[in-house]
XYZ file of C-alpha atoms in Angstrom:
720
model
C 24.425 -15.338 -75.641
C 25.745 -13.933 -72.397
C 23.870 -10.666 -72.994
C 20.612 -12.567 -73.563
C 21.083 -14.599 -70.347
C 21.805 -11.460 -68.289
C 18.730 -9.759 -69.679
C 16.561 -12.726 -68.767
C 17.903 -12.686 -65.184
C 17.222 -8.972 -64.885
C 13.682 -9.439 -66.168
C 13.086 -12.291 -63.723
C 14.469 -10.218 -60.813
C 12.386 -7.239 -61.871
C 9.312 -9.431 -61.998
C 10.052 -10.675 -58.512
C 10.465 -7.134 -57.233
C 7.336 -5.989 -58.957
C 5.486 -9.018 -57.422
C 6.386 -7.942 -53.833
C 3.962 -5.792 -51.873
C 5.153 -2.925 -49.729
C 3.331 -2.609 -46.430
C 3.797 0.560 -44.432
C 1.983 2.697 -41.905
C 1.980 3.918 -38.330
C 0.982 2.404 -35.001
C -0.575 4.630 -32.319
C -1.849 4.288 -28.767
C -5.171 5.565 -27.369
C -3.714 9.075 -27.043
C -2.686 9.168 -30.699
C 1.023 8.936 -29.891
C 3.238 6.655 -31.995
C 4.183 3.342 -30.333
C 7.813 2.231 -30.910
C 8.923 -1.418 -30.856
C 5.621 -2.928 -31.943
C 6.103 -6.213 -33.815
C 4.096 -6.286 -37.073
C 4.043 -9.287 -39.420
C 2.143 -10.976 -42.191
C 0.623 -13.777 -40.160
C 2.019 -17.214 -41.052
C 5.110 -15.821 -42.807
C 8.528 -14.441 -41.906
C 7.723 -11.064 -43.445
C 7.512 -8.228 -40.935
C 9.231 -5.408 -39.045
C 9.225 -3.415 -35.809
C 7.871 0.104 -35.524
C 10.388 2.918 -35.193
C 10.560 5.641 -32.526
C 7.608 7.559 -34.034
C 5.533 4.399 -34.497
C 6.056 4.162 -38.270
C 6.974 0.936 -40.070
C 7.578 -0.387 -43.582
C 8.466 -3.767 -45.089
C 7.806 -5.850 -48.187
C 6.229 -9.275 -48.552
C 6.276 -11.948 -51.261
C 2.936 -13.310 -50.063
C -0.004 -13.018 -52.413
C -3.754 -12.731 -52.083
C -5.779 -12.318 -48.884
C -3.539 -12.274 -45.816
C -3.719 -11.155 -42.167
C -1.533 -8.368 -40.822
C -0.894 -8.794 -37.068
C 0.593 -6.217 -34.677
C 1.490 -7.168 -31.085
C 3.002 -5.338 -28.140
C 3.188 -6.125 -24.425
C 0.296 -4.527 -22.529
C -1.882 -4.139 -25.629
C -4.361 -6.383 -27.370
C -3.019 -8.018 -30.538
C -4.247 -6.215 -33.653
C -5.274 -8.215 -36.745
C -6.610 -7.001 -40.089
C -7.262 -8.746 -43.394
C -5.512 -7.218 -46.445
C -5.051 -8.221 -50.083
C -1.428 -8.395 -51.230
C -1.255 -7.865 -55.003
C 1.876 -5.786 -55.469
C 0.075 -2.536 -54.759
C 1.311 -0.664 -51.689
C -0.712 -1.185 -48.491
C -0.883 1.748 -46.072
C -2.194 1.088 -42.557
C -2.971 3.218 -39.517
C -3.186 0.930 -36.514
C -4.620 2.004 -33.148
C -3.574 -0.512 -30.465
C -5.953 -0.961 -27.567
C -4.533 -1.371 -24.063
C -5.115 -4.787 -22.533
C -6.527 -4.979 -18.973
C -4.046 -7.006 -16.950
C -5.575 -8.315 -13.733
C -2.171 -8.398 -12.042
C -1.046 -4.915 -12.985
C -4.362 -3.106 -13.231
C -5.569 -0.622 -10.679
C -7.938 -2.145 -8.093
C -10.686 -0.747 -5.895
C -9.110 -0.456 -2.445
C -10.678 2.437 -0.547
C -12.004 1.196 2.759
C -11.112 -2.464 2.227
C -8.507 -4.949 3.388
C -8.323 -8.328 1.689
C -6.671 -11.550 2.787
C -6.650 -14.508 0.466
C -4.195 -16.665 -1.411
C -6.202 -16.182 -4.578
C -5.213 -12.517 -4.542
C -1.657 -11.747 -5.575
C -1.538 -8.562 -3.600
C -3.078 -8.862 -0.186
C -2.796 -6.921 3.019
C -2.992 -10.022 5.215
C -2.495 -13.713 4.484
C -4.971 -16.255 5.911
C -2.156 -17.483 8.171
C -1.989 -14.026 9.746
C -5.471 -14.459 11.126
C -4.258 -17.155 13.501
C -0.575 -16.398 14.131
C -0.823 -12.870 15.508
C 0.149 -12.608 19.149
C -2.602 -11.255 21.381
C -5.316 -12.202 18.886
C -5.847 -15.596 20.619
C -6.747 -17.113 17.218
C -9.817 -14.899 17.003
C -10.642 -13.191 13.704
C -11.714 -9.965 15.385
C -8.524 -10.110 17.467
C -6.181 -9.828 14.476
C -8.391 -7.368 12.610
C -8.150 -5.134 15.669
C -4.473 -4.633 14.757
C -5.499 -2.946 11.483
C -6.176 0.769 11.109
C -9.777 1.854 11.439
C -10.541 -0.388 14.397
C -10.924 0.570 18.050
C -9.461 -1.373 20.954
C -12.507 -2.065 23.147
C -11.091 -4.739 25.401
C -14.199 -5.360 27.493
C -16.168 -6.619 24.447
C -13.602 -8.112 22.039
C -15.729 -7.068 19.057
C -14.990 -5.043 15.944
C -15.597 -1.333 16.506
C -14.896 0.452 13.230
C -14.443 4.180 12.606
C -16.655 5.467 15.385
C -19.213 2.694 14.965
C -20.148 0.341 17.787
C -19.720 -3.447 17.568
C -23.223 -4.064 16.222
C -22.476 -1.967 13.123
C -20.080 -4.599 11.735
C -21.926 -7.427 9.968
C -20.369 -10.849 9.231
C -20.997 -12.839 6.036
C -19.863 -16.411 5.235
C -19.726 -17.251 1.520
C -21.915 -14.203 0.969
C -24.563 -15.294 3.474
C -25.336 -13.193 6.528
C -24.560 -14.453 10.040
C -26.835 -13.314 12.850
C -25.200 -13.158 16.301
C -21.648 -13.770 15.071
C -20.160 -13.514 18.586
C -20.570 -15.854 21.514
C -22.024 -14.613 24.815
C -19.698 -13.349 27.493
C -19.858 -12.281 31.082
C -20.398 -8.546 31.687
C -17.239 -6.545 30.855
C -15.349 -9.600 29.547
C -14.471 -10.002 25.848
C -16.479 -12.322 23.638
C -15.031 -14.350 20.761
C -16.208 -14.903 17.230
C -18.152 -18.144 16.803
C -16.154 -19.367 13.791
C -12.679 -20.865 13.632
C -10.221 -18.846 11.505
C -8.823 -21.833 9.595
C -12.250 -22.523 8.103
C -11.592 -19.707 5.674
C -9.311 -19.291 2.691
C -9.950 -15.593 2.288
C -11.148 -12.590 4.233
C -12.354 -9.205 3.079
C -12.643 -6.617 5.811
C -14.251 -3.381 4.699
C -14.055 -0.384 6.992
C -16.410 1.539 4.740
C -17.570 2.074 1.173
C -18.219 -1.625 0.529
C -20.089 -3.294 -2.302
C -23.810 -2.848 -2.920
C -24.111 -6.623 -2.511
C -23.742 -6.259 1.250
C -26.430 -4.494 3.221
C -27.640 -4.118 6.796
C -24.176 -3.038 7.939
C -23.828 0.569 9.039
C -20.050 0.760 9.456
C -18.265 -2.359 8.279
C -18.613 -5.691 6.470
C -16.523 -8.763 7.339
C -16.779 -11.156 4.392
C -15.386 -14.660 5.006
C -14.908 -17.142 2.164
C -14.745 -20.767 3.265
C -12.210 -23.281 1.983
C -12.855 -25.452 -1.057
C -12.629 -29.245 -1.230
C -9.967 -30.756 1.053
C -6.991 -32.489 -0.572
C -6.213 -35.381 1.796
C -7.556 -37.484 4.638
C -6.442 -36.078 7.961
C -7.152 -36.449 11.675
C -6.246 -33.776 14.240
C -6.194 -34.193 18.000
C -5.651 -31.094 20.127
C -5.024 -31.045 23.862
C -5.514 -27.517 25.165
C -5.162 -25.775 28.503
C -8.857 -24.876 28.291
C -10.194 -28.161 26.821
C -9.654 -30.238 23.720
C -10.971 -31.078 20.276
C -10.998 -33.844 17.687
C -11.319 -33.299 13.931
C -11.306 -35.557 10.892
C -11.406 -34.922 7.147
C -12.357 -37.567 4.596
C -11.706 -37.024 0.898
C -13.076 -38.756 -2.199
C -12.755 -38.070 -5.907
C -14.931 -35.000 -6.271
C -15.714 -34.078 -2.702
C -14.753 -34.041 0.950
C -16.329 -33.827 4.365
C -14.823 -32.498 7.599
C -16.144 -32.709 11.121
C -14.979 -31.334 14.448
C -16.099 -31.630 18.045
C -14.689 -29.327 20.716
C -15.126 -29.153 24.485
C -14.077 -26.120 26.531
C -14.056 -25.832 30.311
C -12.388 -22.805 31.902
C -12.779 -23.993 35.500
C -9.329 -25.707 35.827
C -7.660 -22.780 34.073
C -9.292 -20.167 36.294
C -8.184 -22.130 39.322
C -4.599 -21.298 38.307
C -4.991 -17.714 37.057
C -6.462 -15.158 39.465
C -9.695 -13.609 38.173
C -11.435 -10.340 39.000
C -14.761 -11.952 38.122
C -16.513 -13.735 40.993
C -17.335 -16.917 39.082
C -19.847 -19.364 40.481
C -19.395 -21.599 37.446
C -16.890 -20.557 34.733
C -17.589 -20.934 31.047
C -18.157 -24.412 29.633
C -19.124 -25.105 26.040
C -19.630 -27.951 23.603
C -19.272 -27.163 19.925
C -19.617 -29.262 16.795
C -19.220 -28.308 13.154
C -19.123 -29.995 9.780
C -18.244 -28.879 6.259
C -19.263 -30.789 3.117
C -17.836 -29.976 -0.327
C -18.932 -31.576 -3.597
C -18.079 -30.779 -7.200
C -21.311 -30.634 -9.212
C -20.600 -30.273 -12.912
C -18.361 -27.235 -13.245
C -19.653 -25.784 -9.995
C -19.072 -26.426 -6.303
C -21.683 -26.875 -3.602
C -20.645 -26.037 -0.029
C -22.599 -27.003 3.063
C -21.583 -25.821 6.510
C -23.244 -26.300 9.866
C -22.370 -25.674 13.477
C -23.966 -25.921 16.895
C -22.692 -24.390 20.135
C -24.027 -24.781 23.628
C -22.394 -22.751 26.401
C -23.133 -21.668 29.936
C -21.681 -19.783 32.895
C -22.788 -18.151 36.118
C -21.230 -15.439 38.275
C -21.928 -12.975 41.043
C -22.277 -9.248 40.370
C -21.335 -7.221 43.439
C -23.053 -3.978 44.337
C -20.842 -0.906 44.006
C -21.990 0.809 47.201
C -22.062 -2.413 49.216
C -19.655 -5.001 47.711
C -20.906 -7.639 50.152
C -24.300 -7.484 48.452
C -24.215 -9.608 45.328
C -26.523 -10.810 42.592
C -26.337 -14.206 40.851
C -26.199 -13.992 37.071
C -26.695 -17.254 35.193
C -26.666 -17.676 31.374
C -27.276 -20.584 29.002
C -26.777 -20.006 25.290
C -27.809 -22.240 22.393
C -26.635 -21.364 18.920
C -27.134 -22.951 15.500
C -25.894 -21.786 12.136
C -25.975 -23.475 8.751
C -25.585 -22.429 5.160
C -25.630 -23.904 1.678
C -23.751 -22.076 -1.067
C -23.484 -22.997 -4.737
C -21.314 -21.345 -7.345
C -21.040 -22.310 -10.991
C -20.101 -20.804 -14.336
C -23.035 -20.712 -16.741
C -20.854 -20.166 -19.783
C -17.701 -18.242 -20.571
C -19.269 -14.900 -19.665
C -21.899 -15.648 -17.017
C -21.656 -17.150 -13.546
C -24.110 -17.794 -10.735
C -23.737 -17.620 -6.950
C -26.630 -18.578 -4.743
C -27.131 -19.647 -1.159
C -29.338 -20.064 1.878
C -28.396 -19.610 5.537
C -30.167 -20.136 8.856
C -29.243 -18.653 12.245
C -30.680 -19.427 15.662
C -29.589 -17.838 18.921
C -31.206 -18.212 22.333
C -30.077 -16.786 25.652
C -31.720 -18.055 28.826
C -30.751 -15.788 31.696
C -31.567 -15.887 35.364
C -30.869 -12.928 37.644
C -31.183 -14.143 41.236
C -33.456 -16.875 39.900
C -35.731 -14.512 37.977
C -35.817 -15.742 34.336
C -35.276 -13.720 31.183
C -35.186 -15.197 27.717
C -34.189 -13.780 24.341
C -34.502 -15.673 21.037
C -33.654 -14.668 17.490
C -33.767 -16.810 14.386
C -33.631 -15.924 10.730
C -33.002 -17.067 7.207
C -31.127 -15.392 4.390
C -31.600 -16.324 0.735
C -29.491 -14.755 -2.002
C -28.772 -15.126 -5.711
C -26.090 -13.171 -7.591
C -25.404 -13.279 -11.316
C -22.109 -12.043 -12.719
C -21.568 -11.156 -16.356
C -18.308 -10.297 -18.114
C -19.532 -7.939 -20.775
C -15.923 -7.554 -21.935
C -12.484 -7.497 -20.371
C -13.271 -3.894 -19.412
C -16.765 -4.244 -17.997
C -17.996 -6.574 -15.260
C -21.619 -6.596 -14.142
C -23.065 -8.090 -10.953
C -26.693 -8.019 -9.971
C -28.939 -10.020 -7.713
C -31.527 -10.148 -4.980
C -31.864 -11.370 -1.417
C -34.304 -11.789 1.441
C -33.498 -11.583 5.153
C -36.388 -12.808 7.280
C -36.034 -12.944 11.061
C -38.064 -13.367 14.227
C -37.205 -11.901 17.596
C -38.839 -12.460 20.958
C -37.929 -11.595 24.533
C -39.574 -12.234 27.875
C -38.826 -11.219 31.443
C -40.411 -12.225 34.723
C -41.371 -9.262 36.897
C -40.857 -10.122 40.549
C -43.065 -7.240 41.725
C -46.132 -8.040 39.629
C -45.379 -11.775 39.398
C -46.088 -11.524 35.688
C -44.048 -12.324 32.606
C -43.573 -9.394 30.243
C -42.889 -10.200 26.617
C -42.164 -8.428 23.337
C -41.535 -9.640 19.812
C -41.333 -8.604 16.179
C -40.977 -10.155 12.740
C -38.914 -8.368 10.113
C -38.471 -9.142 6.421
C -36.055 -7.146 4.306
C -36.249 -7.713 0.548
C -33.357 -6.275 -1.444
C -32.080 -5.949 -4.981
C -28.692 -4.679 -6.056
C -26.723 -4.009 -9.222
C -23.115 -2.969 -9.667
C -20.791 -2.560 -12.606
C -17.002 -2.295 -12.657
C -15.584 -0.498 -15.666
C -11.914 -0.292 -16.656
C -11.071 2.681 -18.826
C -7.482 1.360 -18.883
C -5.012 -0.375 -16.604
C -4.816 2.944 -14.772
C -8.417 3.872 -14.101
C -11.398 1.886 -12.861
C -14.881 2.907 -11.749
C -17.411 0.869 -9.799
C -20.974 2.176 -9.705
C -23.873 0.470 -8.018
C -27.041 0.867 -6.032
C -28.972 -1.145 -3.484
C -32.746 -1.203 -3.016
C -34.321 -2.348 0.253
C -37.890 -2.782 1.444
C -38.474 -3.261 5.179
C -41.735 -4.965 6.160
C -41.664 -3.615 9.738
C -42.083 0.048 8.903
C -43.267 -0.458 5.311
C -40.541 1.796 3.945
C -38.252 1.351 0.968
C -35.039 3.097 -0.020
C -32.324 3.174 -2.664
C -28.717 3.607 -1.555
C -26.041 4.591 -4.091
C -22.436 3.290 -4.021
C -19.505 4.522 -6.114
C -15.761 3.848 -6.074
C -12.981 5.236 -8.246
C -9.324 4.254 -8.448
C -6.467 5.789 -10.414
C -2.976 4.378 -10.808
C -0.582 6.997 -12.169
C 2.497 4.720 -12.120
C 3.430 1.089 -11.725
C 2.840 0.821 -7.954
C 1.039 3.676 -6.203
C -2.646 4.361 -6.689
C -5.357 6.727 -5.452
C -8.895 5.656 -4.644
C -12.136 7.316 -3.584
C -15.333 5.724 -2.323
C -18.768 7.060 -1.466
C -21.882 5.290 -0.332
C -25.042 5.396 1.728
C -25.500 2.521 4.197
C -28.394 1.584 6.443
C -29.132 -0.940 9.188
C -32.212 -1.784 11.206
C -32.209 -0.465 14.762
C -30.986 -2.814 17.469
C -33.352 -5.463 18.769
C -33.508 -3.755 22.165
C -35.074 -0.705 20.462
C -37.289 -2.484 17.907
C -38.950 -4.538 20.626
C -40.045 -1.220 22.159
C -40.973 0.520 18.887
C -41.059 -1.601 15.732
C -41.837 1.432 13.558
C -38.377 2.907 13.934
C -36.571 3.780 10.718
C -33.315 2.151 9.780
C -30.254 4.033 11.009
C -28.109 5.497 8.208
C -24.485 6.431 7.593
C -22.958 8.242 4.629
C -19.302 7.334 3.905
C -16.653 9.436 2.123
C -13.207 7.791 1.796
C -9.959 8.924 0.165
C -7.117 6.434 -0.101
C -3.548 6.192 -1.387
C -1.576 2.964 -1.327
C 1.562 1.354 -2.678
C 1.450 -2.449 -2.753
C 4.138 -4.852 -3.902
C 4.391 -8.567 -3.253
C 6.200 -8.060 0.058
C 5.638 -4.442 1.120
C 2.505 -2.375 1.631
C 1.955 1.268 2.491
C -1.431 2.883 2.694
C -2.904 6.091 4.044
C -6.627 6.733 4.199
C -8.810 9.643 5.275
C -12.561 9.424 5.777
C -15.666 11.247 6.883
C -18.788 9.460 8.021
C -22.098 11.153 8.739
C -24.696 9.378 10.900
C -28.419 10.012 10.472
C -31.642 8.614 11.951
C -29.924 7.249 15.047
C -32.219 6.137 17.848
C -32.798 8.884 20.415
C -34.684 8.775 23.718
C -37.417 11.392 24.130
C -36.721 13.277 27.394
C -34.410 10.456 28.444
C -37.250 7.900 28.389
C -36.002 4.541 26.956
C -39.612 3.565 26.150
C -40.208 6.654 23.984
C -37.907 6.435 20.982
C -37.413 8.488 17.815
C -34.926 8.572 14.939
C -33.702 12.101 15.602
C -30.179 11.120 16.655
C -27.190 12.309 14.611
C -23.435 12.005 14.660
C -20.209 12.026 12.703
C -16.824 10.313 12.581
C -13.727 11.472 10.738
C -10.143 10.387 10.821
C -6.815 9.512 9.262
C -5.220 6.047 9.139
C -1.751 4.740 8.278
C -0.608 1.182 7.585
C 2.835 -0.252 6.776
C 3.683 -3.924 6.247
C 7.148 -5.278 5.409
C 7.957 -8.934 4.673
C 11.237 -8.224 2.915
C 13.703 -5.964 4.713
C 14.647 -8.337 7.574
C 15.328 -12.000 6.869
C 12.680 -14.372 8.314
C 10.807 -11.410 9.838
C 7.385 -10.023 9.026
C 5.908 -6.991 10.732
C 3.184 -4.402 10.288
C 2.443 -1.053 11.915
C -0.991 0.579 12.152
C -2.091 3.972 13.365
C -5.592 5.473 13.481
C -6.744 8.951 14.445
C -10.474 9.295 15.178
C -12.634 12.329 15.903
C -16.269 11.416 16.534
C -19.350 12.647 18.358
C -22.919 11.450 18.621
C -26.156 12.870 19.924
C -28.194 9.697 20.368
C -29.894 7.447 22.930
C -29.889 9.239 26.276
C -27.047 11.690 25.512
C -27.988 15.215 26.713
C -25.506 16.761 24.253
C -23.362 15.564 21.369
C -20.328 13.732 22.783
C -17.728 11.112 21.965
C -19.172 7.636 22.728
C -17.621 5.600 25.523
C -16.241 3.003 23.065
C -14.235 5.528 21.024
C -10.657 6.747 21.515
C -8.743 9.365 19.533
C -5.563 7.368 18.907
C -4.991 3.656 18.255
C -1.578 2.163 17.440
C -0.396 -1.428 16.873
C 2.873 -3.155 15.957
C 2.814 -6.850 15.005
C 6.158 -8.720 14.758
C 6.736 -12.321 13.615
C 10.122 -14.049 13.539
C 10.677 -17.481 12.009
C 13.667 -19.125 13.751
C 14.402 -22.050 11.458
C 17.318 -23.433 13.528
C 14.950 -23.850 16.512
C 12.017 -24.977 14.385
C 10.025 -22.188 16.019
C 7.969 -19.140 15.219
C 7.935 -16.201 17.662
C 5.276 -13.495 17.632
C 4.944 -10.185 19.500
C 2.123 -7.618 19.371
C 2.062 -4.219 21.042
C -1.221 -2.293 21.138
C -1.931 1.239 22.358
C -5.177 3.193 22.661
C -5.600 6.647 24.137
C -8.060 7.102 26.973
C -11.779 6.718 26.310
C -14.536 9.016 27.634
C -16.808 7.824 30.405
C -19.926 9.148 32.104
C -19.565 10.561 35.596
C -23.015 11.324 37.086
C -21.380 13.610 39.666
C -20.598 16.156 36.919
C -22.954 18.650 35.290
C -24.496 18.220 31.838
C -21.982 20.521 30.148
C -19.246 18.174 31.417
C -20.943 15.097 29.951
C -18.300 12.451 29.140
C -15.523 14.998 29.534
C -13.290 12.656 31.547
C -11.004 9.990 30.056
C -9.774 6.588 31.220
C -5.993 6.032 31.377
C -4.289 5.047 28.121
C -4.397 1.351 27.191
C -1.187 -0.658 26.660
C -0.749 -4.355 25.878
C 2.290 -6.434 24.890
C 1.448 -10.028 23.983
C 3.562 -12.937 22.725
C 3.220 -16.409 21.281
C 5.593 -19.163 20.187
C 5.061 -22.325 18.146
C 7.635 -25.150 18.380
C 7.767 -28.217 16.104
C 9.645 -31.045 17.895
C 8.181 -33.444 15.285
C 6.771 -32.646 11.890
C 3.336 -33.913 13.025
C 3.439 -32.330 16.510
C 3.253 -28.658 17.443
C 3.577 -27.099 20.873
C 1.871 -23.699 20.922
C 2.074 -21.186 23.782
C 0.642 -17.680 24.002
C 0.304 -15.041 26.719
C -1.374 -11.641 26.669
C -0.299 -8.536 28.594
C 3.278 -9.646 29.335
C 3.938 -6.454 31.316
C 0.999 -7.140 33.636
C -0.448 -3.658 33.176
C -3.701 -2.938 34.947
C -5.723 -1.510 32.074
C -9.006 0.265 32.777
C -11.682 0.252 30.074
C -14.400 2.273 31.747
C -15.936 3.236 35.111
C -19.244 2.027 36.515
C -21.132 4.194 38.985
C -23.597 3.302 41.678
C -27.263 3.775 40.797
C -27.812 5.689 44.057
C -25.586 8.295 45.747
C -23.885 7.434 49.021
C -24.511 9.193 52.326
C -22.255 12.034 51.185
C -24.458 12.575 48.142
C -21.905 11.272 45.624
C -22.194 8.468 43.113
C -19.416 5.958 43.795
C -17.384 4.518 40.914
C -15.730 1.172 40.171
C -13.233 0.689 37.322
C -13.991 -1.822 34.582
C -10.800 -3.854 34.179
C -9.661 -6.965 32.384
C -11.065 -10.149 33.903
C -7.453 -11.152 34.575
C -4.119 -9.510 33.887
C -3.107 -12.337 31.523
C -4.691 -14.943 29.304
C -2.295 -17.890 29.032
C -2.806 -20.656 26.485
C -0.905 -23.926 25.983
C -1.751 -26.508 23.356
C -0.391 -29.786 21.974
C -1.544 -30.170 18.383
C -1.232 -33.640 16.861
C -1.876 -34.520 13.220
C -2.446 -38.077 11.966
C -2.154 -38.601 8.206
C -0.227 -40.671 5.665
C 1.866 -37.624 4.790
C 4.033 -37.243 7.908
C 5.104 -33.718 6.902
C 1.585 -32.337 7.298
C 0.795 -30.501 10.531
C -1.475 -27.772 11.833
C 1.003 -24.920 11.521
C -1.222 -23.267 8.895
C -3.972 -23.375 11.528
C -2.045 -21.678 14.332
């Protein structure tokens, strides 16, 4: 009996063993190498194993019939395959495909700096835009502490890699901004027209930027406005140069914000000595509003601003300083845009918008009127498509249509001279970003433009590559052709001029972690079709001008090594020459300097409820034109080196109250930006010079910033 029972048990066990299915095989990566540690299971059961050092695996399963074998490993897409388990051995060869991880993947970085909380790895935070000492809460001011920019103190604008200030174009929510800077007195810096805390993210490209952005020869500044506000809030600011009042109202799916600001520099300039002979210092009235509304799954953004400003001053003759000329300016500016962004489905999304710019300068020189007006619209639509997690496609079209007119009263002929033009630029662009793996990405695109003024069309290619050999460091390369219409002052003389062109080559290496950044970048830029005077005649223009710019840039940012301290260091080397406009030979332009260096330091002193900031900036001497020298010595002389040490401090005596103080040029250095020469020689036959200096040694700012809201912990510190 016992023998029979044992036999039955053995038969049952044997049947069970024979009913099991053995599953074995090997798991490989894209290179064909075995992957160890991969978890492989029969889905929905406990049957499974891990791959060994050579990628092989083997296990048995009691499951029957059609089942799913799943293999998973960090950094790779999960593999699944249907199999039939019937007791017969199953042999699998599994090739795991690497998964593109947006946080760890290589990114296109050549020529670009990004600032935005939506990006995990950013060069600058939005707060940096407004807390950098010496920047005076101006976007261009803080960007001038980054490599690739030139310190041109008498303009305050962005001069990038040998390009002048007009070669940097500003975009808000993808829409172009005409006349992005306010007017300023001769040889005094102008400020950007838009407040930094309007924006949640900034992309500053010093070259090689996307095919989506055109009409920018050297640089694109792309500003992304904030989304819907989260709470009702009222801000009252009392400033040493004026004051402003702002309010935000929030409802379920939308919000609206409005601000009115008045600036009057007359009391301030009564306290701080000025080198400018003001008759009436700058006054301005500015209003802006931002409306946000959720529409379905998308968001519509409406923004509008108006600015009216004026000033008048006396320009003194160089040979006879007692002889002076009254210069009077009134500026009216309007800008508005509507932007809408929505997903169409899981793979498609749409961005579209419309902007309008209007800028008018009414100038009187000793009572003789001159007027300049420019207005334009920009319409754009962009469609994005995620073909897969490895391929992104963007394509779209846009139209920039603008009118320009200028008039000047001629005292001699008692007639008004006028000039005008109308330009339409229709464009189409397409760009694809392709990930071969987490380590290699390619972006290829092209931009087509048709210009109605000269009836010419062109296609400009753009390409960027990035390779990440390890976990942190990565190499990048960018190439592109960029074009921009000639300046208004030239087109009003000859509206058949070609667009000016620049060809960019950029090589970049960077290491970016959450709290430290190192990057080094080399570039070469070739200028073509620059405007050139024929025989020095400004009314006879051609596109025969040429030029180049090349350089090396270094950037280091550290938010980790010193407790409560953030700092960054920038250095730029630039070698550039141009043969354009009235230059008799190729020479370095007056706005360029070989060496630029900046250190920005921020210290958060929690025990004093304060934040201290220091910025030191250096620029080597810039060339200037001395008419007393011969042609072969054209722009051979240099101004003294530029130095500036600026500071700011923010103190929070109450959670809703901030006291903010800033001062530029703490050392009181007498920087010289250029030299102006008399138009006629003196009795000794020499042209007499006058240095172009800062309007004042210091700019001092004091503000009391008050916030009124139900949440008493909210203040304007993020806005400082």
